[in-house]
Amino acid sequence: MTPRSAPAIRLLIGAATALGPGKVALLEAIGRTGSISAAARELGMSYRRAWLLVDTINDRFTAELVSTATGGKGGGGARLTATGIEVLRRYRAMEAKAQASIAPDLAEFADFMKDGPTIPASSEEE
Amino acid sequence: MTPRSAPAIRLLIGAATALGPGKVALLEAIGRTGSISAAARELGMSYRRAWLLVDTINDRFTAELVSTATGGKGGGGARLTATGIEVLRRYRAMEAKAQASIAPDLAEFADFMKDGPTIPASSEEE
């Protein structure tokens, strides 16, 4: 087998997967672009899907993670709230900590795996 | 907020999510039932979807994780191979280790989350 790095993990938090790679990628893209429609384009996701995901995310947390300008449904501005920024920071920190905790196990686990095509880290497909 | 336990995490291994909660639940159900169709029923998944997932899983690893009897396409027997059993063992061990490594962080993170309806742990939806 050709040598390559061990696989990375992604966290799904909560039985209802309150937060996972797909939602986190969307939130980060909204933070970068200041727009749900621009974030959706960046992720190759329909605007409608992105909007529904934002609604779902906001509903899962005690405070909104994304705030949208009035008229936002038409593609108006959107930004991460202070809570959103903090939740993302904690998510990435937990992901890195969990990854580090099992790095040797993942390196061994990789021996069972073929190299596969790279799929966007936002993928949460089965 | 009503007290409740911290959220659990689920691992998605690999950028292509070679293995995640959905595939693991399917593999475990196949191990229990000895049948892809019975496992699919148990998970409320179509037989076609379960079969395609098994094909995908077997293709991601250097050895098959599930072996099917001839005529299996019609719902014949299926079983986990020794590799499949070992991969599941390692997956669950890594999941538990990663969870333990961030347990305090998850407990704090839970303060940002509402209690949500329970969704099957096999869910890998965004």
mmCIF file of C-alpha atoms in Angstrom:
data_model
loop_
_atom_site.group_PDB
_atom_site.id
_atom_site.type_symbol
_atom_site.label_atom_id
_atom_site.label_comp_id
_atom_site.label_asym_id
_atom_site.label_seq_id
_atom_site.Cartn_x
_atom_site.Cartn_y
_atom_site.Cartn_z
ATOM 1 C CA MET A 1 0.000 0.000 0.000
ATOM 2 C CA THR A 2 1.289 3.475 -0.781
ATOM 3 C CA PRO A 3 2.131 5.373 2.386
ATOM 4 C CA ARG A 4 -0.261 8.161 3.280
ATOM 5 C CA SER A 5 -1.391 9.992 6.374
ATOM 6 C CA ALA A 6 -3.929 8.498 8.718
ATOM 7 C CA PRO A 7 -7.564 9.378 8.043
ATOM 8 C CA ALA A 8 -9.010 12.360 9.823
ATOM 9 C CA ILE A 9 -12.156 12.184 11.896
ATOM 10 C CA ARG A 10 -15.127 14.490 11.894
ATOM 11 C CA LEU A 11 -17.374 14.939 14.885
ATOM 12 C CA LEU A 12 -21.098 14.537 14.895
ATOM 13 C CA ILE A 13 -22.299 16.035 18.147
ATOM 14 C CA GLY A 14 -25.517 14.804 19.683
ATOM 15 C CA ALA A 15 -27.813 11.935 18.818
ATOM 16 C CA ALA A 16 -29.614 14.407 16.589
ATOM 17 C CA THR A 17 -26.255 15.451 15.150
ATOM 18 C CA ALA A 18 -26.789 18.992 16.350
ATOM 19 C CA LEU A 19 -23.554 19.886 14.638
ATOM 20 C CA GLY A 20 -21.399 18.074 12.127
ATOM 21 C CA PRO A 21 -18.991 18.773 9.269
ATOM 22 C CA GLY A 22 -21.677 19.930 6.864
ATOM 23 C CA LYS A 23 -23.274 22.442 9.208
ATOM 24 C CA VAL A 24 -19.876 23.633 10.421
ATOM 25 C CA ALA A 25 -18.657 24.181 6.844
ATOM 26 C CA LEU A 26 -21.812 26.170 6.125
ATOM 27 C CA LEU A 27 -21.414 28.304 9.242
ATOM 28 C CA GLU A 28 -17.768 28.974 8.441
ATOM 29 C CA ALA A 29 -18.660 29.929 4.865
ATOM 30 C CA ILE A 30 -21.357 32.305 6.124
ATOM 31 C CA GLY A 31 -18.771 33.853 8.442
ATOM 32 C CA ARG A 32 -16.379 34.300 5.516
ATOM 33 C CA THR A 33 -18.880 35.573 2.974
ATOM 34 C CA GLY A 34 -21.448 37.374 5.114
ATOM 35 C CA SER A 35 -24.155 35.826 2.990
ATOM 36 C CA ILE A 36 -26.128 32.590 3.037
ATOM 37 C CA SER A 37 -26.419 32.583 -0.757
ATOM 38 C CA ALA A 38 -22.665 33.116 -1.234
ATOM 39 C CA ALA A 39 -21.943 30.396 1.322
ATOM 40 C CA ALA A 40 -24.343 28.045 -0.457
ATOM 41 C CA ARG A 41 -22.627 28.719 -3.800
ATOM 42 C CA GLU A 42 -19.236 28.116 -2.210
ATOM 43 C CA LEU A 43 -20.403 24.736 -0.938
ATOM 44 C CA GLY A 44 -22.295 23.786 -4.103
ATOM 45 C CA MET A 45 -25.512 23.695 -2.101
ATOM 46 C CA SER A 46 -28.858 25.123 -3.090
ATOM 47 C CA TYR A 47 -29.800 28.387 -1.421
ATOM 48 C CA ARG A 48 -32.966 26.751 -0.150
ATOM 49 C CA ARG A 49 -31.013 23.911 1.471
ATOM 50 C CA ALA A 50 -28.563 26.327 3.075
ATOM 51 C CA TRP A 51 -31.403 28.439 4.399
ATOM 52 C CA LEU A 52 -33.184 25.427 5.874
ATOM 53 C CA LEU A 53 -29.927 24.227 7.481
ATOM 54 C CA VAL A 54 -29.416 27.639 9.083
ATOM 55 C CA ASP A 55 -32.969 27.520 10.440
ATOM 56 C CA THR A 56 -32.304 24.039 11.816
ATOM 57 C CA ILE A 57 -28.997 25.078 13.370
ATOM 58 C CA ASN A 58 -30.455 28.172 14.997
ATOM 59 C CA ASP A 59 -33.265 26.061 16.419
ATOM 60 C CA ARG A 60 -30.887 23.507 17.967
ATOM 61 C CA PHE A 61 -29.051 26.025 20.097
ATOM 62 C CA THR A 62 -30.195 28.231 22.953
ATOM 63 C CA ALA A 63 -29.171 31.341 20.995
ATOM 64 C CA GLU A 64 -29.002 31.917 17.252
ATOM 65 C CA LEU A 65 -25.647 31.109 15.672
ATOM 66 C CA VAL A 66 -26.486 33.047 12.514
ATOM 67 C CA SER A 67 -28.339 36.330 12.323
ATOM 68 C CA THR A 68 -29.848 37.418 9.031
ATOM 69 C CA ALA A 69 -30.740 40.884 7.831
ATOM 70 C CA THR A 70 -34.395 41.601 7.120
ATOM 71 C CA GLY A 71 -35.027 40.629 3.546
ATOM 72 C CA GLY A 72 -32.432 37.944 4.145
ATOM 73 C CA LYS A 73 -34.759 35.362 2.619
ATOM 74 C CA GLY A 74 -34.056 37.114 -0.657
ATOM 75 C CA GLY A 75 -30.328 36.709 -0.155
ATOM 76 C CA GLY A 76 -29.672 39.609 2.223
ATOM 77 C CA GLY A 77 -26.752 39.694 4.586
ATOM 78 C CA ALA A 78 -26.077 37.094 7.249
ATOM 79 C CA ARG A 79 -23.439 36.939 9.948
ATOM 80 C CA LEU A 80 -22.297 34.677 12.729
ATOM 81 C CA THR A 81 -23.368 35.826 16.159
ATOM 82 C CA ALA A 82 -20.938 35.879 19.079
ATOM 83 C CA THR A 83 -22.512 32.566 20.111
ATOM 84 C CA GLY A 84 -21.971 31.208 16.614
ATOM 85 C CA ILE A 85 -18.310 32.159 16.666
ATOM 86 C CA GLU A 86 -17.854 30.594 20.097
ATOM 87 C CA VAL A 87 -19.680 27.388 19.148
ATOM 88 C CA LEU A 88 -17.488 26.992 16.046
ATOM 89 C CA ARG A 89 -14.337 27.608 18.079
ATOM 90 C CA ARG A 90 -15.352 24.951 20.595
ATOM 91 C CA TYR A 91 -16.365 22.492 17.881
ATOM 92 C CA ARG A 92 -13.014 22.726 16.087
ATOM 93 C CA ALA A 93 -11.128 22.525 19.376
ATOM 94 C CA MET A 94 -13.027 19.356 20.363
ATOM 95 C CA GLU A 95 -12.482 17.857 16.932
ATOM 96 C CA ALA A 96 -8.731 18.461 17.152
ATOM 97 C CA LYS A 97 -8.557 17.110 20.702
ATOM 98 C CA ALA A 98 -10.521 13.971 19.809
ATOM 99 C CA GLN A 99 -8.375 13.450 16.709
ATOM 100 C CA ALA A 100 -5.198 13.732 18.750
ATOM 101 C CA SER A 101 -6.520 11.317 21.363
ATOM 102 C CA ILE A 102 -6.880 8.514 18.816
ATOM 103 C CA ALA A 103 -4.168 9.432 16.315
ATOM 104 C CA PRO A 104 -2.185 6.216 16.845
ATOM 105 C CA ASP A 105 -5.367 4.126 16.575
ATOM 106 C CA LEU A 106 -6.336 5.914 13.358
ATOM 107 C CA ALA A 107 -2.895 5.293 11.905
ATOM 108 C CA GLU A 108 -3.372 1.566 12.524
ATOM 109 C CA PHE A 109 -6.963 1.708 11.297
ATOM 110 C CA ALA A 110 -5.755 3.171 8.001
ATOM 111 C CA ASP A 111 -4.133 -0.157 7.211
ATOM 112 C CA PHE A 112 -7.624 -1.590 6.749
ATOM 113 C CA MET A 113 -8.607 1.138 4.320
ATOM 114 C CA LYS A 114 -7.985 1.702 0.659
ATOM 115 C CA ASP A 115 -7.072 5.157 -0.488
ATOM 116 C CA GLY A 116 -10.282 6.706 -1.693
ATOM 117 C CA PRO A 117 -11.104 9.759 -3.743
ATOM 118 C CA THR A 118 -11.189 12.919 -1.710
ATOM 119 C CA ILE A 119 -14.686 14.061 -0.931
ATOM 120 C CA PRO A 120 -15.357 17.474 0.614
ATOM 121 C CA ALA A 121 -14.893 17.430 4.347
ATOM 122 C CA SER A 122 -18.407 18.756 4.590
ATOM 123 C CA SER A 123 -19.738 15.412 3.465
ATOM 124 C CA GLU A 124 -21.847 13.726 6.110
ATOM 125 C CA GLU A 125 -23.179 11.046 3.866
ATOM 126 C CA GLU A 126 -23.343 7.445 4.951
ATOM 127 C CA MET B 1 -32.326 24.452 31.487
ATOM 128 C CA THR B 2 -33.249 20.992 32.660
ATOM 129 C CA PRO B 3 -30.158 18.985 33.553
ATOM 130 C CA ARG B 4 -29.224 16.231 31.151
ATOM 131 C CA SER B 5 -26.142 14.327 30.101
ATOM 132 C CA ALA B 6 -23.641 15.820 27.713
ATOM 133 C CA PRO B 7 -24.173 15.060 24.028
ATOM 134 C CA ALA B 8 -22.426 12.052 22.584
ATOM 135 C CA ILE B 9 -20.198 12.245 19.559
ATOM 136 C CA ARG B 10 -20.093 9.993 16.527
ATOM 137 C CA LEU B 11 -17.019 9.540 14.421
ATOM 138 C CA LEU B 12 -16.831 10.031 10.711
ATOM 139 C CA ILE B 13 -13.572 8.482 9.621
ATOM 140 C CA GLY B 14 -11.847 9.751 6.518
ATOM 141 C CA ALA B 15 -12.510 12.692 4.257
ATOM 142 C CA ALA B 16 -14.725 10.337 2.292
ATOM 143 C CA THR B 17 -16.337 9.231 5.546
ATOM 144 C CA ALA B 18 -15.207 5.666 4.961
ATOM 145 C CA LEU B 19 -17.087 4.746 8.087
ATOM 146 C CA GLY B 20 -19.654 6.570 10.173
ATOM 147 C CA PRO B 21 -22.635 5.902 12.430
ATOM 148 C CA GLY B 22 -24.930 4.867 9.584
ATOM 149 C CA LYS B 23 -22.581 2.315 8.070
ATOM 150 C CA VAL B 24 -21.584 1.035 11.490
ATOM 151 C CA ALA B 25 -25.216 0.549 12.518
ATOM 152 C CA LEU B 26 -25.840 -1.341 9.281
ATOM 153 C CA LEU B 27 -22.797 -3.573 9.777
ATOM 154 C CA GLU B 28 -23.798 -4.308 13.364
ATOM 155 C CA ALA B 29 -27.350 -5.146 12.279
ATOM 156 C CA ILE B 30 -26.019 -7.481 9.592
ATOM 157 C CA GLY B 31 -23.870 -9.153 12.241
ATOM 158 C CA ARG B 32 -26.919 -9.580 14.485
ATOM 159 C CA THR B 33 -29.356 -10.720 11.832
ATOM 160 C CA GLY B 34 -27.127 -12.532 9.327
ATOM 161 C CA SER B 35 -29.089 -10.863 6.565
ATOM 162 C CA ILE B 36 -28.861 -7.583 4.672
ATOM 163 C CA SER B 37 -32.630 -7.470 4.197
ATOM 164 C CA ALA B 38 -33.309 -8.084 7.895
ATOM 165 C CA ALA B 39 -30.726 -5.453 8.816
ATOM 166 C CA ALA B 40 -32.332 -2.995 6.389
ATOM 167 C CA ARG B 41 -35.765 -3.630 7.929
ATOM 168 C CA GLU B 42 -34.333 -3.150 11.412
ATOM 169 C CA LEU B 43 -32.933 0.236 10.389
ATOM 170 C CA GLY B 44 -35.967 1.298 8.381
ATOM 171 C CA MET B 45 -33.805 1.404 5.259
ATOM 172 C CA SER B 46 -34.672 0.092 1.824
ATOM 173 C CA TYR B 47 -33.045 -3.202 0.873
ATOM 174 C CA ARG B 48 -31.573 -1.502 -2.188
ATOM 175 C CA ARG B 49 -29.979 1.241 -0.092
ATOM 176 C CA ALA B 50 -28.559 -1.277 2.387
ATOM 177 C CA TRP B 51 -27.139 -3.361 -0.443
ATOM 178 C CA LEU B 52 -25.517 -0.328 -2.066
ATOM 179 C CA LEU B 53 -24.036 0.744 1.276
ATOM 180 C CA VAL B 54 -22.550 -2.715 1.789
ATOM 181 C CA ASP B 55 -21.013 -2.547 -1.686
ATOM 182 C CA THR B 56 -19.581 0.880 -0.863
ATOM 183 C CA ILE B 57 -18.222 -0.283 2.478
ATOM 184 C CA ASN B 58 -16.599 -3.386 1.017
ATOM 185 C CA ASP B 59 -14.991 -1.245 -1.670
ATOM 186 C CA ARG B 60 -13.511 1.207 0.840
ATOM 187 C CA PHE B 61 -11.535 -1.411 2.719
ATOM 188 C CA THR B 62 -8.690 -3.650 1.660
ATOM 189 C CA ALA B 63 -10.755 -6.734 2.514
ATOM 190 C CA GLU B 64 -14.521 -7.223 2.498
ATOM 191 C CA LEU B 65 -16.237 -6.443 5.794
ATOM 192 C CA VAL B 66 -19.403 -8.278 4.763
ATOM 193 C CA SER B 67 -19.583 -11.520 2.829
ATOM 194 C CA THR B 68 -22.820 -12.480 1.123
ATOM 195 C CA ALA B 69 -24.069 -15.906 0.097
ATOM 196 C CA THR B 70 -24.648 -16.503 -3.581
ATOM 197 C CA GLY B 71 -28.174 -15.447 -4.289
ATOM 198 C CA GLY B 72 -27.616 -12.821 -1.626
ATOM 199 C CA LYS B 73 -28.952 -10.182 -3.982
ATOM 200 C CA GLY B 74 -32.295 -11.863 -3.474
ATOM 201 C CA GLY B 75 -31.965 -11.549 0.264
ATOM 202 C CA GLY B 76 -29.704 -14.537 0.947
ATOM 203 C CA GLY B 77 -27.469 -14.729 3.977
ATOM 204 C CA ALA B 78 -24.792 -12.202 4.812
ATOM 205 C CA ARG B 79 -22.208 -12.181 7.579
ATOM 206 C CA LEU B 80 -19.428 -10.017 8.903
ATOM 207 C CA THR B 81 -15.983 -11.227 7.958
ATOM 208 C CA ALA B 82 -13.168 -11.421 10.534
ATOM 209 C CA THR B 83 -11.990 -8.095 9.104
ATOM 210 C CA GLY B 84 -15.484 -6.646 9.503
ATOM 211 C CA ILE B 85 -15.637 -7.696 13.142
ATOM 212 C CA GLU B 86 -12.188 -6.228 13.805
ATOM 213 C CA VAL B 87 -12.981 -2.949 12.013
ATOM 214 C CA LEU B 88 -16.172 -2.529 14.066
ATOM 215 C CA ARG B 89 -14.300 -3.283 17.279
ATOM 216 C CA ARG B 90 -11.680 -0.666 16.464
ATOM 217 C CA TYR B 91 -14.283 1.884 15.380
ATOM 218 C CA ARG B 92 -16.239 1.611 18.639
ATOM 219 C CA ALA B 93 -13.038 1.681 20.686
ATOM 220 C CA MET B 94 -11.877 4.865 18.917
ATOM 221 C CA GLU B 95 -15.294 6.435 19.336
ATOM 222 C CA ALA B 96 -15.276 5.746 23.084
ATOM 223 C CA LYS B 97 -11.703 6.997 23.449
ATOM 224 C CA ALA B 98 -12.413 10.202 21.530
ATOM 225 C CA GLN B 99 -15.594 10.755 23.534
ATOM 226 C CA ALA B 100 -13.715 10.330 26.802
ATOM 227 C CA SER B 101 -10.999 12.717 25.672
ATOM 228 C CA ILE B 102 -13.449 15.587 25.262
ATOM 229 C CA ALA B 103 -16.098 14.659 27.835
ATOM 230 C CA PRO B 104 -15.579 17.817 29.914
ATOM 231 C CA ASP B 105 -15.660 19.998 26.783
ATOM 232 C CA LEU B 106 -18.859 18.309 25.608
ATOM 233 C CA ALA B 107 -20.470 18.878 28.987
ATOM 234 C CA GLU B 108 -19.746 22.597 28.640
ATOM 235 C CA PHE B 109 -20.799 22.586 24.991
ATOM 236 C CA ALA B 110 -24.169 21.171 25.994
ATOM 237 C CA ASP B 111 -24.972 24.494 27.665
ATOM 238 C CA PHE B 112 -25.211 26.028 24.199
ATOM 239 C CA MET B 113 -27.655 23.383 23.010
ATOM 240 C CA LYS B 114 -31.365 22.904 23.447
ATOM 241 C CA ASP B 115 -32.627 19.440 24.235
ATOM 242 C CA GLY B 116 -33.719 17.991 20.927
ATOM 243 C CA PRO B 117 -35.824 15.023 19.943
ATOM 244 C CA THR B 118 -33.894 11.784 19.864
ATOM 245 C CA ILE B 119 -32.929 10.747 16.387
ATOM 246 C CA PRO B 120 -31.458 7.300 15.663
ATOM 247 C CA ALA B 121 -27.715 7.231 16.328
ATOM 248 C CA SER B 122 -27.336 6.019 12.778
ATOM 249 C CA SER B 123 -28.334 9.424 11.487
ATOM 250 C CA GLU B 124 -25.542 11.067 9.547
ATOM 251 C CA GLU B 125 -27.648 13.839 8.139
ATOM 252 C CA GLU B 126 -26.453 17.373 8.071
#
